[in-house]
CSV table of C-alpha atoms in Angstrom, one decimal:
chain,number,residue,atom,x,y,z
A,1,MET,CA,56.5,-156.9,-99.1
A,2,ASP,CA,54.7,-155.4,-96.1
A,3,PHE,CA,54.2,-152.1,-98.0
A,4,GLY,CA,52.8,-153.7,-101.1
A,5,THR,CA,50.5,-155.9,-99.0
A,6,GLY,CA,49.5,-152.7,-97.1
A,7,ILE,CA,48.5,-151.0,-100.3
A,8,ALA,CA,46.4,-154.0,-101.3
A,9,LEU,CA,44.7,-154.0,-97.9
A,10,LEU,CA,44.0,-150.3,-98.3
A,11,VAL,CA,42.5,-150.7,-101.7
A,12,ALA,CA,40.2,-153.5,-100.3
A,13,PHE,CA,39.2,-151.2,-97.5
A,14,LEU,CA,38.4,-148.2,-99.8
A,15,VAL,CA,36.5,-150.5,-102.2
A,16,VAL,CA,34.3,-151.7,-99.3
A,17,VAL,CA,33.7,-148.1,-98.1
A,18,ALA,CA,32.7,-147.0,-101.6
A,19,LEU,CA,30.3,-150.0,-102.0
A,20,ILE,CA,28.6,-149.3,-98.7
A,21,ILE,CA,28.2,-145.6,-99.6
A,22,ARG,CA,26.6,-146.7,-102.9
A,23,GLY,CA,24.0,-148.7,-101.0
A,24,GLN,CA,25.4,-152.3,-100.6
A,25,SER,CA,24.7,-154.2,-97.4
A,26,PRO,CA,27.2,-153.2,-94.7
A,27,ILE,CA,26.9,-156.7,-93.2
A,28,ILE,CA,27.9,-158.5,-96.4
A,29,MET,CA,30.6,-156.0,-97.3
A,30,LEU,CA,32.3,-156.0,-93.9
A,31,LEU,CA,32.3,-159.8,-93.8
A,32,LEU,CA,34.0,-159.9,-97.2
A,33,LEU,CA,36.5,-157.3,-96.0
A,34,ALA,CA,37.5,-159.4,-93.0
A,35,ILE,CA,38.0,-162.4,-95.2
A,36,ALA,CA,39.8,-160.4,-97.9
A,37,TRP,CA,42.2,-158.8,-95.5
A,38,ALA,CA,43.2,-162.2,-94.1
A,39,VAL,CA,43.7,-163.7,-97.6
A,40,ILE,CA,45.7,-160.7,-98.9
A,41,ALA,CA,47.9,-160.8,-95.7
A,42,GLY,CA,48.6,-164.5,-96.4
A,43,ILE,CA,46.8,-166.0,-93.4
A,44,GLY,CA,45.9,-169.7,-94.0
A,45,ILE,CA,42.4,-171.0,-94.5
A,46,ASP,CA,42.5,-172.9,-91.2
A,47,ASP,CA,43.4,-169.7,-89.2
A,48,ILE,CA,40.8,-167.7,-91.2
A,49,GLN,CA,38.0,-170.0,-90.2
A,50,LYS,CA,39.2,-170.6,-86.6
A,51,LYS,CA,40.7,-167.3,-85.5
A,52,ILE,CA,39.0,-164.7,-87.6
A,53,ILE,CA,35.5,-165.9,-88.5
A,54,GLN,CA,34.9,-168.1,-85.4
A,55,GLY,CA,37.0,-166.3,-82.9
A,56,GLY,CA,36.1,-162.8,-84.2
A,57,GLY,CA,32.4,-163.7,-84.4
A,58,VAL,CA,32.2,-164.6,-80.8
A,59,ALA,CA,34.7,-162.1,-79.5
A,60,TYR,CA,32.0,-159.4,-78.7
A,61,ALA,CA,29.0,-161.7,-78.2
A,62,SER,CA,28.4,-160.2,-74.7
A,63,ALA,CA,27.8,-156.8,-76.4
A,64,VAL,CA,24.9,-158.3,-78.2
A,65,ILE,CA,23.4,-159.5,-75.0
A,66,ILE,CA,23.5,-156.0,-73.6
A,67,ILE,CA,21.8,-154.7,-76.7
A,68,VAL,CA,19.0,-157.2,-76.1
A,69,PHE,CA,18.4,-156.0,-72.6
A,70,GLY,CA,18.4,-152.4,-73.7
A,71,ALA,CA,15.9,-153.1,-76.4
A,72,TRP,CA,13.8,-155.1,-74.0
A,73,PHE,CA,13.7,-152.2,-71.5
A,74,ALA,CA,12.7,-149.9,-74.4
A,75,GLN,CA,9.8,-152.2,-75.3
A,76,VAL,CA,8.6,-152.1,-71.7
A,77,LEU,CA,8.6,-148.3,-71.6
A,78,ILE,CA,6.7,-148.3,-74.9
A,79,GLN,CA,4.1,-151.0,-74.1
A,80,THR,CA,3.4,-149.8,-70.6
A,81,GLY,CA,2.7,-146.3,-72.0
A,82,ILE,CA,5.4,-144.6,-70.0
A,83,ALA,CA,7.4,-143.3,-72.9
A,84,GLU,CA,4.3,-141.9,-74.7
A,85,SER,CA,3.0,-140.3,-71.5
A,86,VAL,CA,6.4,-138.5,-70.9
A,87,ILE,CA,6.6,-137.0,-74.3
A,88,ARG,CA,3.0,-136.0,-74.5
A,89,SER,CA,3.1,-134.3,-71.1
A,90,ALA,CA,6.3,-132.5,-72.0
A,91,VAL,CA,5.0,-131.2,-75.4
A,92,GLU,CA,1.9,-129.9,-73.8
A,93,LEU,CA,4.1,-127.4,-71.9
A,94,ALA,CA,5.0,-125.8,-75.3
A,95,GLY,CA,1.5,-124.9,-76.2
A,96,ASP,CA,1.1,-123.6,-79.7
A,97,ARG,CA,4.7,-122.4,-80.1
A,98,PRO,CA,6.5,-124.4,-82.9
A,99,LEU,CA,10.0,-123.5,-81.8
A,100,VAL,CA,9.4,-124.4,-78.2
A,101,THR,CA,7.7,-127.6,-79.3
A,102,ALA,CA,10.7,-128.7,-81.4
A,103,MET,CA,13.1,-127.8,-78.6
A,104,ILE,CA,11.1,-129.8,-76.1
A,105,VAL,CA,10.8,-132.8,-78.4
A,106,THR,CA,14.6,-132.8,-78.8
A,107,LEU,CA,15.2,-132.5,-75.1
A,108,VAL,CA,12.7,-135.2,-74.0
A,109,THR,CA,13.8,-137.6,-76.7
A,110,ALA,CA,17.4,-137.2,-75.5
A,111,LEU,CA,16.4,-138.0,-71.9
A,112,LEU,CA,14.4,-141.0,-73.0
A,113,PHE,CA,17.3,-142.4,-75.1
A,114,THR,CA,19.7,-142.3,-72.2
A,115,SER,CA,18.3,-145.7,-71.6
A,116,MET,CA,16.0,-146.7,-74.5
A,117,TYR,CA,17.6,-148.4,-77.5
A,118,GLY,CA,16.6,-149.8,-80.8
A,119,VAL,CA,14.8,-148.9,-84.0
A,120,GLY,CA,11.5,-150.1,-82.4
A,121,ALA,CA,11.9,-147.6,-79.6
A,122,ALA,CA,12.7,-144.8,-82.1
A,123,ILE,CA,9.7,-145.6,-84.2
A,124,ALA,CA,7.4,-145.7,-81.1
A,125,ILE,CA,8.5,-142.2,-80.0
A,126,GLY,CA,8.7,-140.9,-83.6
A,127,VAL,CA,5.1,-141.7,-84.4
A,128,ILE,CA,4.1,-139.6,-81.4
A,129,ALA,CA,6.6,-136.7,-81.7
A,130,ILE,CA,6.8,-136.1,-85.4
A,131,PRO,CA,3.1,-135.6,-86.1
A,132,ILE,CA,2.9,-133.2,-83.2
A,133,MET,CA,5.7,-131.1,-84.8
A,134,LEU,CA,4.2,-131.3,-88.2
A,135,GLY,CA,0.8,-130.4,-86.9
A,136,GLN,CA,2.3,-127.1,-85.6
A,137,GLY,CA,3.6,-126.3,-89.0
A,138,ILE,CA,7.2,-127.3,-88.4
A,139,PRO,CA,8.7,-128.3,-91.9
A,140,PRO,CA,9.5,-132.0,-92.2
A,141,TYR,CA,13.1,-131.2,-93.0
A,142,VAL,CA,13.3,-129.6,-89.6
A,143,ALA,CA,11.2,-132.0,-87.7
A,144,ALA,CA,13.3,-135.0,-88.8
A,145,PRO,CA,16.6,-133.8,-87.5
A,146,ALA,CA,15.0,-132.3,-84.4
A,147,PHE,CA,13.9,-135.9,-83.5
A,148,THR,CA,17.1,-137.8,-84.6
A,149,MET,CA,19.4,-135.3,-83.0
A,150,GLY,CA,17.6,-135.9,-79.7
A,151,ILE,CA,18.2,-139.6,-80.1
A,152,GLY,CA,21.9,-138.9,-80.7
A,153,ALA,CA,22.2,-136.6,-77.7
A,154,GLY,CA,20.9,-139.3,-75.4
A,155,THR,CA,23.3,-141.8,-76.9
A,156,PHE,CA,26.2,-139.9,-75.3
A,157,ILE,CA,25.4,-141.5,-71.9
A,158,ASN,CA,23.2,-144.4,-73.2
A,159,LEU,CA,23.8,-147.5,-71.1
A,160,VAL,CA,23.6,-149.8,-74.1
A,161,GLN,CA,26.0,-147.7,-76.1
A,162,PHE,CA,28.4,-147.7,-73.2
A,163,GLY,CA,28.0,-151.4,-72.4
A,164,THR,CA,28.6,-152.5,-76.0
A,165,PHE,CA,31.5,-150.2,-76.7
A,166,GLN,CA,33.1,-151.2,-73.4
A,167,LYS,CA,34.0,-154.5,-75.1
A,168,LEU,CA,35.9,-152.6,-77.9
A,169,PHE,CA,37.5,-150.1,-75.5
A,170,PRO,CA,38.6,-152.2,-72.5
A,171,GLY,CA,38.9,-150.5,-69.2
A,172,LEU,CA,36.0,-148.0,-69.6
A,173,LYS,CA,34.1,-147.1,-66.5
A,174,TYR,CA,30.7,-145.3,-66.2
A,175,GLU,CA,32.1,-142.7,-63.9
A,176,ALA,CA,33.8,-139.3,-63.7
A,177,PRO,CA,35.9,-137.8,-65.1
A,178,TYR,CA,34.9,-139.4,-68.4
A,179,LEU,CA,31.2,-139.5,-67.6
A,180,THR,CA,31.3,-135.8,-66.9
A,181,TYR,CA,32.5,-135.1,-70.4
A,182,TRP,CA,29.9,-137.5,-71.9
A,183,VAL,CA,27.2,-135.5,-70.1
A,184,VAL,CA,28.7,-132.2,-71.4
A,185,GLY,CA,28.8,-133.8,-74.9
A,186,MET,CA,25.1,-134.6,-74.6
A,187,CYS,CA,24.3,-131.0,-73.7
A,188,VAL,CA,26.4,-129.7,-76.6
A,189,TYR,CA,24.4,-131.8,-79.0
A,190,ILE,CA,21.1,-130.6,-77.6
A,191,LEU,CA,22.3,-127.1,-78.0
A,192,ALA,CA,23.3,-127.8,-81.6
A,193,ALA,CA,19.9,-129.1,-82.3
A,194,TRP,CA,18.3,-126.1,-80.6
A,195,LEU,CA,20.5,-123.8,-82.8
A,196,LEU,CA,19.2,-125.7,-85.9
A,197,GLU,CA,15.6,-125.2,-84.8
A,198,LEU,CA,16.2,-121.5,-84.0
A,199,VAL,CA,17.8,-120.9,-87.4
A,200,TYR,CA,14.9,-122.5,-89.3
A,201,LEU,CA,12.0,-121.6,-87.0
A,202,ARG,CA,12.9,-118.1,-85.8
A,203,ASN,CA,10.2,-116.6,-87.9
A,204,GLY,CA,7.6,-119.0,-86.8
A,205,ALA,CA,6.0,-121.9,-88.7
A,206,ARG,CA,3.1,-122.1,-91.1
A,207,ARG,CA,0.4,-124.4,-89.7
A,208,LEU,CA,-0.5,-127.2,-92.0
A,209,ALA,CA,-4.1,-127.8,-93.0
A,210,SER,CA,-3.6,-131.5,-92.4
A,211,VAL,CA,-0.8,-133.9,-91.5
A,212,ASP,CA,0.0,-136.9,-93.7
A,213,VAL,CA,3.1,-138.7,-92.5
A,214,ALA,CA,4.0,-141.6,-94.8
A,215,GLY,CA,0.3,-142.3,-95.2
A,216,ALA,CA,-0.3,-142.9,-91.5
A,217,GLY,CA,-2.2,-140.8,-89.1
A,218,GLU,CA,-1.4,-140.2,-85.4
A,219,PRO,CA,-1.4,-143.4,-83.4
A,220,MET,CA,-4.1,-144.2,-80.8
A,221,VAL,CA,-3.5,-142.4,-77.6
A,222,ARG,CA,-3.0,-144.6,-74.5
A,223,LYS,CA,-4.2,-143.7,-71.1
A,224,ARG,CA,-1.6,-141.5,-69.3
A,225,THR,CA,0.6,-143.3,-66.7
A,226,PRO,CA,1.0,-141.6,-63.3
A,227,TYR,CA,3.6,-138.8,-63.1
A,228,TYR,CA,5.7,-140.9,-60.7
A,229,THR,CA,6.3,-143.3,-63.5
A,230,TYR,CA,8.3,-140.6,-65.3
A,231,ILE,CA,11.4,-141.5,-63.3
A,232,VAL,CA,11.6,-144.9,-64.9
A,233,PRO,CA,13.4,-143.9,-68.2
A,234,ILE,CA,16.3,-142.4,-66.3
A,235,PHE,CA,16.2,-144.9,-63.4
A,236,PRO,CA,18.9,-147.2,-65.0
A,237,VAL,CA,21.3,-144.4,-65.4
A,238,LEU,CA,20.8,-143.3,-61.8
A,239,MET,CA,21.3,-146.9,-60.6
A,240,ILE,CA,24.7,-147.2,-62.3
A,241,MET,CA,25.9,-143.7,-61.4
A,242,ILE,CA,24.8,-143.9,-57.7
A,243,LEU,CA,24.7,-147.6,-56.8
A,244,LYS,CA,27.4,-148.7,-59.2
A,245,TRP,CA,25.3,-151.7,-60.4
A,246,ASP,CA,26.2,-153.6,-63.6
A,247,ILE,CA,24.1,-153.0,-66.7
A,248,ILE,CA,22.1,-156.2,-67.0
A,249,PRO,CA,20.9,-156.3,-63.4
A,250,THR,CA,20.1,-152.7,-63.7
A,251,PHE,CA,17.8,-153.2,-66.7
A,252,ILE,CA,16.1,-156.2,-65.0
A,253,VAL,CA,15.3,-154.1,-61.9
A,254,SER,CA,14.1,-151.2,-64.1
A,255,ILE,CA,11.9,-153.5,-66.1
A,256,ALA,CA,10.3,-154.8,-62.9
A,257,LEU,CA,9.9,-151.3,-61.6
A,258,ALA,CA,8.1,-150.2,-64.8
A,259,LEU,CA,5.7,-153.1,-64.6
A,260,ILE,CA,5.0,-152.6,-60.9
A,261,LEU,CA,4.4,-148.8,-61.2
A,262,THR,CA,2.0,-149.3,-64.2
A,263,GLY,CA,0.3,-152.4,-62.9
A,264,ARG,CA,-2.9,-150.9,-61.4
A,265,ASP,CA,-4.9,-151.8,-64.5
A,266,ARG,CA,-3.4,-155.2,-65.1
A,267,SER,CA,-3.7,-158.5,-63.2
A,268,PHE,CA,-0.5,-160.2,-62.0
A,269,GLN,CA,-0.8,-162.7,-64.9
A,270,GLY,CA,-1.2,-159.7,-67.2
A,271,SER,CA,2.1,-158.3,-66.0
A,272,VAL,CA,3.8,-161.6,-66.5
A,273,ASN,CA,2.4,-161.8,-70.0
A,274,LEU,CA,3.7,-158.3,-70.8
A,275,PHE,CA,7.1,-159.2,-69.3
A,276,ASN,CA,7.3,-162.1,-71.8
A,277,LYS,CA,5.9,-160.2,-74.7
A,278,THR,CA,8.2,-157.3,-74.4
A,279,PHE,CA,11.2,-159.6,-74.3
A,280,ALA,CA,10.1,-161.3,-77.6
A,281,ASP,CA,9.3,-158.0,-79.2
A,282,ALA,CA,12.8,-156.7,-78.5
A,283,PHE,CA,14.5,-159.1,-80.9
A,284,PRO,CA,13.4,-157.6,-84.3
A,285,ASP,CA,14.8,-154.2,-83.0
A,286,ILE,CA,18.4,-155.5,-82.6
A,287,ALA,CA,18.8,-157.9,-85.5
A,288,THR,CA,20.8,-155.6,-87.8
A,289,ILE,CA,23.0,-154.1,-85.1
A,290,ALA,CA,23.7,-157.6,-83.6
A,291,ALA,CA,24.9,-158.8,-87.0
A,292,LEU,CA,27.1,-155.7,-87.4
A,293,TRP,CA,28.7,-156.3,-84.0
A,294,THR,CA,29.4,-159.9,-84.9
A,295,ILE,CA,31.0,-159.0,-88.3
A,296,CYS,CA,33.0,-156.1,-86.8
A,297,GLY,CA,34.4,-158.5,-84.3
A,298,MET,CA,35.9,-160.4,-87.2
A,299,ILE,CA,37.4,-157.2,-88.7
A,300,ILE,CA,39.0,-156.1,-85.5
A,301,VAL,CA,40.5,-159.6,-84.9
A,302,ALA,CA,41.8,-159.6,-88.5
A,303,GLY,CA,43.2,-156.1,-88.1
A,304,GLN,CA,45.0,-157.1,-84.9
A,305,THR,CA,46.8,-160.1,-86.4
A,306,PRO,CA,50.5,-159.5,-86.9
A,307,GLU,CA,50.2,-160.1,-90.7
A,308,VAL,CA,47.6,-157.4,-91.2
A,309,ALA,CA,48.7,-155.0,-88.5
A,310,ASN,CA,52.3,-154.9,-89.7
A,311,ALA,CA,51.2,-154.3,-93.3
A,312,LEU,CA,48.8,-151.5,-92.5
A,313,LYS,CA,50.9,-149.5,-90.1
A,314,PRO,CA,53.2,-148.0,-92.7
A,315,ILE,CA,50.1,-147.0,-94.7
A,316,PHE,CA,47.8,-145.6,-92.0
A,317,GLY,CA,50.5,-144.6,-89.5
A,318,PRO,CA,51.3,-141.2,-90.8
A,319,PHE,CA,47.6,-140.2,-90.9
A,320,LEU,CA,46.3,-141.6,-87.7
A,321,PRO,CA,46.6,-139.7,-84.4
A,322,HIS,CA,49.3,-140.6,-81.9
A,323,THR,CA,48.7,-138.0,-79.1
A,324,PRO,CA,45.5,-136.7,-77.4
A,325,LEU,CA,45.9,-133.3,-79.2
A,326,GLN,CA,46.3,-135.0,-82.6
A,327,ALA,CA,43.2,-137.1,-81.9
A,328,ALA,CA,41.2,-134.0,-81.0
A,329,VAL,CA,42.2,-132.3,-84.3
A,330,PHE,CA,41.7,-135.5,-86.3
A,331,PHE,CA,38.2,-136.3,-85.1
A,332,GLY,CA,37.2,-132.6,-84.8
A,333,VAL,CA,38.0,-132.0,-88.5
A,334,LEU,CA,37.1,-135.4,-90.0
A,335,GLY,CA,34.6,-136.9,-87.5
A,336,GLY,CA,31.5,-135.4,-89.1
A,337,ILE,CA,32.0,-136.1,-92.8
A,338,GLY,CA,33.9,-139.3,-92.1
A,339,SER,CA,30.9,-140.8,-90.2
A,340,ILE,CA,28.2,-140.4,-92.9
A,341,TYR,CA,27.2,-143.4,-95.1
A,342,ARG,CA,29.2,-145.6,-92.8
A,343,GLY,CA,32.4,-144.0,-93.7
A,344,PRO,CA,35.9,-144.9,-92.5
A,345,LEU,CA,35.3,-143.4,-89.0
A,346,VAL,CA,32.3,-145.5,-88.1
A,347,VAL,CA,33.5,-147.9,-85.4
A,348,ILE,CA,30.7,-150.4,-86.1
A,349,GLY,CA,31.6,-150.4,-89.8
A,350,THR,CA,34.8,-149.9,-91.7
A,351,GLY,CA,36.1,-147.8,-88.8
A,352,ALA,CA,36.6,-151.1,-87.0
A,353,ALA,CA,39.7,-151.5,-89.1
A,354,LEU,CA,41.1,-148.1,-88.0
A,355,LEU,CA,40.2,-148.9,-84.4
A,356,ALA,CA,42.2,-152.1,-84.6
A,357,ILE,CA,45.3,-150.2,-85.8
A,358,VAL,CA,45.0,-147.4,-83.2
A,359,LEU,CA,44.5,-149.9,-80.4
A,360,ALA,CA,47.6,-151.8,-81.7
A,361,ASN,CA,49.7,-148.6,-81.6
A,362,LYS,CA,48.9,-148.1,-77.9
A,363,ASP,CA,49.7,-144.4,-78.2
A,364,ILE,CA,46.4,-143.0,-76.9
A,365,PRO,CA,44.8,-144.1,-73.6
A,366,ILE,CA,41.7,-146.1,-74.3
A,367,PRO,CA,39.2,-144.1,-72.2
A,368,TYR,CA,40.3,-140.9,-73.9
A,369,LEU,CA,40.2,-142.6,-77.3
A,370,TYR,CA,36.6,-143.7,-76.7
A,371,SER,CA,35.6,-140.3,-75.5
A,372,ILE,CA,37.1,-138.4,-78.4
A,373,TRP,CA,35.6,-140.9,-80.9
A,374,LEU,CA,32.2,-140.7,-79.2
A,375,ALA,CA,30.9,-137.5,-80.9
A,376,PRO,CA,31.5,-138.9,-84.5
A,377,THR,CA,29.9,-142.2,-83.4
A,378,VAL,CA,26.8,-140.3,-82.0
A,379,LEU,CA,26.6,-138.2,-85.2
A,380,GLN,CA,26.5,-141.4,-87.3
A,381,GLY,CA,23.8,-142.8,-85.2
A,382,SER,CA,21.6,-139.8,-85.7
A,383,MET,CA,22.4,-138.5,-89.1
A,384,ASP,CA,23.7,-141.3,-91.3
A,385,PRO,CA,20.9,-142.2,-93.8
A,386,THR,CA,22.0,-145.8,-93.7
A,387,ASN,CA,21.3,-146.0,-90.0
A,388,SER,CA,18.0,-147.8,-89.3
A,389,TRP,CA,16.1,-145.2,-87.2
A,390,THR,CA,17.5,-142.3,-89.3
A,391,LEU,CA,16.3,-144.0,-92.4
A,392,TRP,CA,12.9,-144.6,-90.9
A,393,THR,CA,12.6,-140.9,-89.9
A,394,ILE,CA,13.6,-139.7,-93.3
A,395,GLY,CA,11.0,-142.0,-95.0
A,396,HIS,CA,8.3,-141.2,-92.4
A,397,THR,CA,8.6,-137.5,-93.0
A,398,LYS,CA,9.1,-137.9,-96.7
A,399,VAL,CA,12.3,-135.8,-96.7
A,400,SER,CA,15.0,-136.6,-99.2
A,401,HIS,CA,18.4,-137.8,-98.0
A,402,GLY,CA,20.0,-134.7,-99.6
A,403,GLN,CA,17.6,-132.3,-97.9
A,404,PHE,CA,18.0,-134.0,-94.5
A,405,LEU,CA,21.8,-133.9,-94.7
A,406,LYS,CA,21.8,-130.3,-96.0
A,407,THR,CA,19.7,-129.2,-93.0
A,408,ALA,CA,21.3,-131.4,-90.2
A,409,LEU,CA,24.9,-132.1,-91.1
A,410,PRO,CA,26.4,-128.6,-90.7
A,411,PHE,CA,25.1,-128.6,-87.1
A,412,GLY,CA,26.3,-132.1,-86.5
A,413,CYS,CA,29.8,-131.2,-87.7
A,414,LEU,CA,29.7,-128.2,-85.4
A,415,MET,CA,28.8,-130.5,-82.5
A,416,VAL,CA,31.7,-132.8,-83.3
A,417,ALA,CA,34.2,-130.0,-83.6
A,418,VAL,CA,33.1,-128.3,-80.3
A,419,ASN,CA,33.0,-131.6,-78.4
A,420,SER,CA,36.5,-132.6,-79.7
A,421,LEU,CA,37.8,-129.3,-78.3
A,422,ILE,CA,36.0,-129.8,-75.0
A,423,CYS,CA,37.1,-133.4,-74.7
A,424,TYR,CA,40.8,-132.4,-75.1
A,425,LEU,CA,40.5,-129.5,-72.6
A,426,MET,CA,38.7,-131.7,-70.0
A,427,LEU,CA,40.5,-135.1,-70.5
A,428,GLY,CA,43.6,-134.5,-72.6
A,429,SER,CA,45.9,-133.8,-69.6
A,430,LEU,CA,44.6,-137.0,-67.9
A,431,SER,CA,45.8,-139.2,-70.7
């Protein structure tokens, strides 16, 4: 009976994956999957509405709060002009050298997104960085991944990423030895992006006569903020690493610091108004990801019920990793392809089902599991055309999905494979 039920659960899972790949709403499809799994496994209606929909829906609510604070901090960096000043100052160092410009854009974007979060933050940086690259003759299909891979690289140690996934992977701490690997993973992704840029720009770039990005010109340039404000984007990371503060207090202090350091041209009331405005402006950034976190909580709770877990183990058990080495091979080989179009390895997606099974098996220590799964997660956040800021970048540069993936995905898969090996070598013996 369990085997037949497991087959039915697998079919439901694959149908949802296929529908999401074909463009259906991940939020709707994943909600239907959570309910369908419960019904197929024979869970009663009362338990479905109480334990799975209600219980799962609130299980990771604290993760959504962390996302709000991360998006709020990003809006402060944007609206005070700090983020724009940092990236413009950095790009000026490249001069009229397209390859160096692309490399600097990737590096600075990565540093900014160690603490910034949200599609609004990505757009705010993108409308500055992308026209600069295109204006130097960098082809759109190179400029797009140069930008999104920078976002992805920063995500390796992004505080919001860590804080939210900490709810799914209990016991994680933002400290060595795992943090050391995450920093190395970030560097590997930056190097992968630089390799892409070197391959496509090694013969230089042809300067364009004019730049037309999605029908919009370059945004109005704000007055530069003082150089001492440039510490603010990485200040939250330093506070947590050095002072061991928690994430939400860290963001509050960092927001206050940004407003104080840029407050010379504002009245006290102006700073108060900006404080309130940036908080309100943060919410549109996180609407979709908040919904996905809520729905994925339902899937994880459903997958951990005895009815569903016992039926799925015989189906997925032979294929899922049970040792650190198996996990390194599994994610190193499948982590790239399996994360595109919200495939089965995307944790905030259908991969929530696989996570529930792996956690239930209790074979792989949770900190190692998070670390080895991190590279595919980061790749999805920077190359999956269904991801909000990737989709915006593709549309903004007028690059087709196929051309974007053809250019970027081989280097993303290389990053995942290399990081999987490094993760096993650095952390496998600790597991």
